[in-house]
């Protein structure tokens, strides 16, 4: 069973930085695709970043400010967040992108989420 | 960017009743790459359906998905107490992957 445990959230001032971690068990991060999805308070879900086959993709809302990476030795995925704004306040989920043949892009499972609050 | 619009915003039903949720895309979803999730209060979303109609592991057969192109639906044949939650559709055919705004299924 794949399990994802996020950490690293907290309160940060506008313009600040934060690094989120996602400890993965049940699968090797070197052999799977991983994403981050966020949910701002009272609103819906937003996919923000993907790491797959050594490549990365970002939503326009975070491009140039956020960086997704992984450490195969620690089986952990990271999200480095720089130049944070109040609009980045959200619950951040680490999610796996499983594959079924040539099909992939859905999210399963989801971590429990880590809350990031950007406020002065 | 593909915008997904879910309807209705809220569905009020009783346990045992049938629920039909709609998800309409602003443009055709490539390869029918569409998924559905259920978010129970205080929990993370859980995958129900992917590729329009494939049930995820462990999902009971009262959940079914259908549709193609721009119009998709999720049907819950008989609502169980744990099904009163918020449901999201998501497309992964075009980047950026996007979600609908959600449909809340509440107890009538």
mmCIF file of C-alpha atoms in Angstrom:
data_model
loop_
_atom_site.group_PDB
_atom_site.id
_atom_site.type_symbol
_atom_site.label_atom_id
_atom_site.label_comp_id
_atom_site.label_asym_id
_atom_site.label_seq_id
_atom_site.Cartn_x
_atom_site.Cartn_y
_atom_site.Cartn_z
ATOM 1 C CA UNK A 1 0.000 0.000 0.000
ATOM 2 C CA UNK A 2 1.330 3.393 -0.990
ATOM 3 C CA UNK A 3 1.324 5.985 1.776
ATOM 4 C CA UNK A 4 2.262 9.648 1.587
ATOM 5 C CA UNK A 5 3.065 11.846 4.572
ATOM 6 C CA UNK A 6 3.566 15.576 4.067
ATOM 7 C CA UNK A 7 5.376 17.936 6.401
ATOM 8 C CA UNK A 8 6.908 21.376 6.398
ATOM 9 C CA UNK A 9 3.854 23.591 6.331
ATOM 10 C CA UNK A 10 3.467 26.598 8.577
ATOM 11 C CA UNK A 11 3.113 30.364 8.792
ATOM 12 C CA UNK A 12 5.342 32.446 6.542
ATOM 13 C CA UNK A 13 5.415 36.130 5.641
ATOM 14 C CA UNK A 14 4.721 37.357 2.118
ATOM 15 C CA UNK A 15 7.881 37.105 0.055
ATOM 16 C CA UNK A 16 9.188 34.275 2.186
ATOM 17 C CA UNK A 17 10.084 30.691 1.385
ATOM 18 C CA UNK A 18 9.095 27.261 2.603
ATOM 19 C CA UNK A 19 10.019 23.706 1.673
ATOM 20 C CA UNK A 20 7.431 20.967 1.877
ATOM 21 C CA UNK A 21 8.405 17.314 2.162
ATOM 22 C CA UNK A 22 6.487 14.191 1.234
ATOM 23 C CA UNK A 23 7.734 10.920 2.676
ATOM 24 C CA UNK A 24 6.677 8.057 0.437
ATOM 25 C CA UNK A 25 6.295 4.411 1.412
ATOM 26 C CA UNK A 26 5.123 1.416 -0.575
ATOM 27 C CA UNK A 27 6.662 2.539 -3.856
ATOM 28 C CA UNK A 28 9.993 3.945 -4.988
ATOM 29 C CA UNK A 29 9.824 7.607 -5.972
ATOM 30 C CA UNK A 30 12.399 6.855 -8.668
ATOM 31 C CA UNK A 31 9.884 4.598 -10.396
ATOM 32 C CA UNK A 32 6.682 6.574 -10.101
ATOM 33 C CA UNK A 33 5.255 9.961 -11.017
ATOM 34 C CA UNK A 34 4.387 12.424 -8.255
ATOM 35 C CA UNK A 35 2.473 15.685 -8.076
ATOM 36 C CA UNK A 36 1.461 18.405 -5.666
ATOM 37 C CA UNK A 37 -2.135 19.618 -5.490
ATOM 38 C CA UNK A 38 -3.376 22.454 -3.297
ATOM 39 C CA UNK A 39 -6.707 23.567 -1.909
ATOM 40 C CA UNK A 40 -7.170 27.140 -0.803
ATOM 41 C CA UNK A 41 -9.577 27.690 2.128
ATOM 42 C CA UNK A 42 -13.175 27.156 1.091
ATOM 43 C CA UNK A 43 -12.288 26.649 -2.545
ATOM 44 C CA UNK A 44 -11.597 23.831 -4.929
ATOM 45 C CA UNK A 45 -8.542 21.879 -5.935
ATOM 46 C CA UNK A 46 -5.624 23.083 -8.037
ATOM 47 C CA UNK A 47 -2.874 20.887 -9.487
ATOM 48 C CA UNK A 48 0.400 22.812 -9.289
ATOM 49 C CA UNK A 49 3.361 20.567 -10.078
ATOM 50 C CA UNK A 50 4.393 17.210 -11.543
ATOM 51 C CA UNK A 51 7.640 15.230 -11.473
ATOM 52 C CA UNK A 52 7.851 12.475 -14.042
ATOM 53 C CA UNK A 53 10.673 10.619 -15.798
ATOM 54 C CA UNK A 54 13.178 13.232 -14.665
ATOM 55 C CA UNK A 55 11.064 16.098 -16.009
ATOM 56 C CA UNK A 56 8.933 18.678 -14.252
ATOM 57 C CA UNK A 57 5.799 20.619 -15.161
ATOM 58 C CA UNK A 58 4.216 23.524 -13.303
ATOM 59 C CA UNK A 59 0.955 25.406 -13.313
ATOM 60 C CA UNK A 60 1.306 28.995 -14.462
ATOM 61 C CA UNK A 61 0.316 30.208 -10.987
ATOM 62 C CA UNK A 62 3.544 28.839 -9.480
ATOM 63 C CA UNK A 63 5.932 28.666 -12.436
ATOM 64 C CA UNK A 64 9.248 30.317 -11.676
ATOM 65 C CA UNK A 65 8.558 30.370 -7.925
ATOM 66 C CA UNK A 66 8.055 26.721 -6.967
ATOM 67 C CA UNK A 67 10.379 23.782 -7.637
ATOM 68 C CA UNK A 68 9.505 20.101 -7.318
ATOM 69 C CA UNK A 69 12.299 17.618 -6.693
ATOM 70 C CA UNK A 70 12.949 14.199 -5.242
ATOM 71 C CA UNK A 71 15.574 12.385 -3.200
ATOM 72 C CA UNK A 72 15.634 8.748 -4.216
ATOM 73 C CA UNK A 73 17.801 7.758 -1.237
ATOM 74 C CA UNK A 74 15.220 9.172 1.183
ATOM 75 C CA UNK A 75 12.245 8.176 -0.976
ATOM 76 C CA UNK A 76 10.958 11.700 -0.528
ATOM 77 C CA UNK A 77 9.485 14.350 -2.800
ATOM 78 C CA UNK A 78 9.888 18.055 -2.093
ATOM 79 C CA UNK A 79 8.223 21.307 -3.060
ATOM 80 C CA UNK A 80 10.422 24.377 -2.651
ATOM 81 C CA UNK A 81 8.214 27.457 -2.544
ATOM 82 C CA UNK A 82 9.752 30.913 -2.982
ATOM 83 C CA UNK A 83 8.317 34.430 -3.271
ATOM 84 C CA UNK A 84 5.171 33.350 -1.475
ATOM 85 C CA UNK A 85 2.057 35.514 -1.631
ATOM 86 C CA UNK A 86 -1.204 35.443 0.334
ATOM 87 C CA UNK A 87 -2.753 33.679 -2.662
ATOM 88 C CA UNK A 88 -0.511 30.686 -1.941
ATOM 89 C CA UNK A 89 -2.282 30.074 1.369
ATOM 90 C CA UNK A 90 -3.688 26.559 1.064
ATOM 91 C CA UNK A 91 -3.622 22.964 2.175
ATOM 92 C CA UNK A 92 -0.925 21.278 0.088
ATOM 93 C CA UNK A 93 -1.369 17.630 -0.841
ATOM 94 C CA UNK A 94 1.283 15.251 -2.079
ATOM 95 C CA UNK A 95 -0.247 12.832 -4.568
ATOM 96 C CA UNK A 96 0.907 9.930 -6.667
ATOM 97 C CA UNK A 97 0.180 9.602 -10.376
ATOM 98 C CA UNK A 98 -0.244 5.883 -11.002
ATOM 99 C CA UNK A 99 -0.178 4.497 -14.516
ATOM 100 C CA UNK A 100 -2.490 2.028 -16.230
ATOM 101 C CA UNK A 101 -0.897 1.127 -19.538
ATOM 102 C CA UNK A 102 -0.424 4.389 -21.434
ATOM 103 C CA UNK A 103 -2.976 6.188 -19.282
ATOM 104 C CA UNK A 104 -1.963 8.358 -16.348
ATOM 105 C CA UNK A 105 -2.731 11.725 -14.813
ATOM 106 C CA UNK A 106 -5.190 10.915 -12.078
ATOM 107 C CA UNK A 107 -4.195 11.142 -8.412
ATOM 108 C CA UNK A 108 -4.096 8.156 -6.081
ATOM 109 C CA UNK A 109 -3.453 8.128 -3.190
ATOM 110 C CA UNK A 110 -3.454 11.513 -1.484
ATOM 111 C CA UNK A 111 -1.499 12.453 1.578
ATOM 112 C CA UNK A 112 -3.193 14.070 4.555
ATOM 113 C CA UNK A 113 -2.003 17.509 3.494
ATOM 114 C CA UNK A 114 0.114 20.196 5.122
ATOM 115 C CA UNK A 115 -1.203 23.707 5.693
ATOM 116 C CA UNK A 116 0.698 26.717 4.404
ATOM 117 C CA UNK A 117 -0.413 30.136 5.609
ATOM 118 C CA UNK A 118 1.114 33.240 4.058
ATOM 119 C CA UNK A 119 0.396 36.274 6.178
ATOM 120 C CA UNK A 120 2.122 39.280 7.679
ATOM 121 C CA UNK B 1 -6.903 25.650 -19.991
ATOM 122 C CA UNK B 2 -9.915 23.338 -19.858
ATOM 123 C CA UNK B 3 -12.579 24.590 -17.454
ATOM 124 C CA UNK B 4 -14.726 21.915 -15.845
ATOM 125 C CA UNK B 5 -18.176 22.947 -14.653
ATOM 126 C CA UNK B 6 -19.969 20.630 -12.263
ATOM 127 C CA UNK B 7 -23.693 20.599 -11.666
ATOM 128 C CA UNK B 8 -25.655 20.825 -9.568
ATOM 129 C CA UNK B 9 -23.728 22.708 -6.922
ATOM 130 C CA UNK B 10 -25.615 20.850 -4.212
ATOM 131 C CA UNK B 11 -27.692 17.682 -4.460
ATOM 132 C CA UNK B 12 -30.099 16.909 -1.604
ATOM 133 C CA UNK B 13 -31.024 13.239 -1.457
ATOM 134 C CA UNK B 14 -31.906 10.500 1.018
ATOM 135 C CA UNK B 15 -29.892 7.355 1.762
ATOM 136 C CA UNK B 16 -30.719 4.635 -0.748
ATOM 137 C CA UNK B 17 -31.550 7.101 -3.506
ATOM 138 C CA UNK B 18 -29.734 7.396 -6.817
ATOM 139 C CA UNK B 19 -27.397 10.335 -7.425
ATOM 140 C CA UNK B 20 -26.315 11.641 -10.811
ATOM 141 C CA UNK B 21 -23.577 14.264 -10.938
ATOM 142 C CA UNK B 22 -22.580 16.144 -14.066
ATOM 143 C CA UNK B 23 -19.215 17.479 -15.251
ATOM 144 C CA UNK B 24 -19.055 19.573 -18.422
ATOM 145 C CA UNK B 25 -15.770 20.573 -20.058
ATOM 146 C CA UNK B 26 -15.127 23.820 -21.947
ATOM 147 C CA UNK B 27 -13.484 21.780 -24.696
ATOM 148 C CA UNK B 28 -13.200 18.122 -25.547
ATOM 149 C CA UNK B 29 -11.230 16.059 -23.028
ATOM 150 C CA UNK B 30 -8.445 14.271 -24.880
ATOM 151 C CA UNK B 31 -8.696 10.475 -24.810
ATOM 152 C CA UNK B 32 -11.523 10.817 -22.296
ATOM 153 C CA UNK B 33 -8.954 11.290 -19.579
ATOM 154 C CA UNK B 34 -11.369 12.144 -16.777
ATOM 155 C CA UNK B 35 -11.449 11.127 -13.112
ATOM 156 C CA UNK B 36 -13.801 11.525 -10.156
ATOM 157 C CA UNK B 37 -12.959 11.946 -6.459
ATOM 158 C CA UNK B 38 -14.940 11.932 -3.247
ATOM 159 C CA UNK B 39 -13.928 14.221 -0.387
ATOM 160 C CA UNK B 40 -15.481 13.358 2.946
ATOM 161 C CA UNK B 41 -15.493 16.059 5.653
ATOM 162 C CA UNK B 42 -12.098 16.336 7.313
ATOM 163 C CA UNK B 43 -10.483 13.844 4.928
ATOM 164 C CA UNK B 44 -8.330 13.997 1.822
ATOM 165 C CA UNK B 45 -9.976 13.351 -1.543
ATOM 166 C CA UNK B 46 -10.128 9.741 -2.663
ATOM 167 C CA UNK B 47 -10.052 8.485 -6.235
ATOM 168 C CA UNK B 48 -13.279 6.804 -7.332
ATOM 169 C CA UNK B 49 -13.121 6.619 -11.117
ATOM 170 C CA UNK B 50 -10.437 7.186 -13.770
ATOM 171 C CA UNK B 51 -10.487 7.015 -17.580
ATOM 172 C CA UNK B 52 -14.182 8.035 -17.402
ATOM 173 C CA UNK B 53 -15.481 4.664 -16.241
ATOM 174 C CA UNK B 54 -12.779 2.576 -14.575
ATOM 175 C CA UNK B 55 -13.334 2.075 -10.877
ATOM 176 C CA UNK B 56 -10.316 2.508 -8.640
ATOM 177 C CA UNK B 57 -9.163 -0.326 -6.427
ATOM 178 C CA UNK B 58 -11.585 -0.980 -3.591
ATOM 179 C CA UNK B 59 -14.370 1.228 -4.942
ATOM 180 C CA UNK B 60 -17.775 -0.489 -4.781
ATOM 181 C CA UNK B 61 -19.806 -1.058 -7.924
ATOM 182 C CA UNK B 62 -22.520 1.371 -6.866
ATOM 183 C CA UNK B 63 -20.209 4.008 -8.367
ATOM 184 C CA UNK B 64 -20.165 4.274 -12.148
ATOM 185 C CA UNK B 65 -18.868 6.843 -14.588
ATOM 186 C CA UNK B 66 -19.850 7.599 -18.156
ATOM 187 C CA UNK B 67 -19.588 10.187 -20.902
ATOM 188 C CA UNK B 68 -17.282 11.375 -23.630
ATOM 189 C CA UNK B 69 -16.062 14.522 -25.319
ATOM 190 C CA UNK B 70 -17.289 17.367 -23.123
ATOM 191 C CA UNK B 71 -20.071 15.758 -21.064
ATOM 192 C CA UNK B 72 -19.430 13.325 -18.249
ATOM 193 C CA UNK B 73 -21.380 11.978 -15.316
ATOM 194 C CA UNK B 74 -20.894 10.068 -12.093
ATOM 195 C CA UNK B 75 -23.751 7.911 -10.874
ATOM 196 C CA UNK B 76 -24.125 6.503 -7.379
ATOM 197 C CA UNK B 77 -26.822 3.851 -7.632
ATOM 198 C CA UNK B 78 -27.796 3.747 -3.940
ATOM 199 C CA UNK B 79 -26.455 6.345 -1.554
ATOM 200 C CA UNK B 80 -24.764 5.044 1.563
ATOM 201 C CA UNK B 81 -24.145 7.267 4.621
ATOM 202 C CA UNK B 82 -20.466 7.678 3.690
ATOM 203 C CA UNK B 83 -21.403 8.994 0.238
ATOM 204 C CA UNK B 84 -22.669 12.304 1.582
ATOM 205 C CA UNK B 85 -19.622 14.333 0.673
ATOM 206 C CA UNK B 86 -18.187 16.611 -1.996
ATOM 207 C CA UNK B 87 -17.340 15.175 -5.411
ATOM 208 C CA UNK B 88 -14.817 16.570 -7.878
ATOM 209 C CA UNK B 89 -14.139 15.741 -11.487
ATOM 210 C CA UNK B 90 -10.644 16.205 -12.950
ATOM 211 C CA UNK B 91 -9.300 16.121 -16.490
ATOM 212 C CA UNK B 92 -5.770 14.995 -17.291
ATOM 213 C CA UNK B 93 -5.886 15.065 -21.068
ATOM 214 C CA UNK B 94 -4.449 18.571 -21.391
ATOM 215 C CA UNK B 95 -1.990 20.553 -19.314
ATOM 216 C CA UNK B 96 -2.694 22.134 -16.936
ATOM 217 C CA UNK B 97 -4.719 19.381 -15.363
ATOM 218 C CA UNK B 98 -7.846 20.918 -13.917
ATOM 219 C CA UNK B 99 -10.634 20.151 -11.466
ATOM 220 C CA UNK B 100 -14.288 21.048 -11.376
ATOM 221 C CA UNK B 101 -15.517 23.227 -8.535
ATOM 222 C CA UNK B 102 -17.276 20.321 -6.838
ATOM 223 C CA UNK B 103 -20.773 19.014 -6.169
ATOM 224 C CA UNK B 104 -21.910 18.573 -2.585
ATOM 225 C CA UNK B 105 -24.224 15.636 -1.938
ATOM 226 C CA UNK B 106 -26.115 16.323 1.262
ATOM 227 C CA UNK B 107 -28.725 14.447 3.271
ATOM 228 C CA UNK B 108 -32.235 15.576 2.515
#
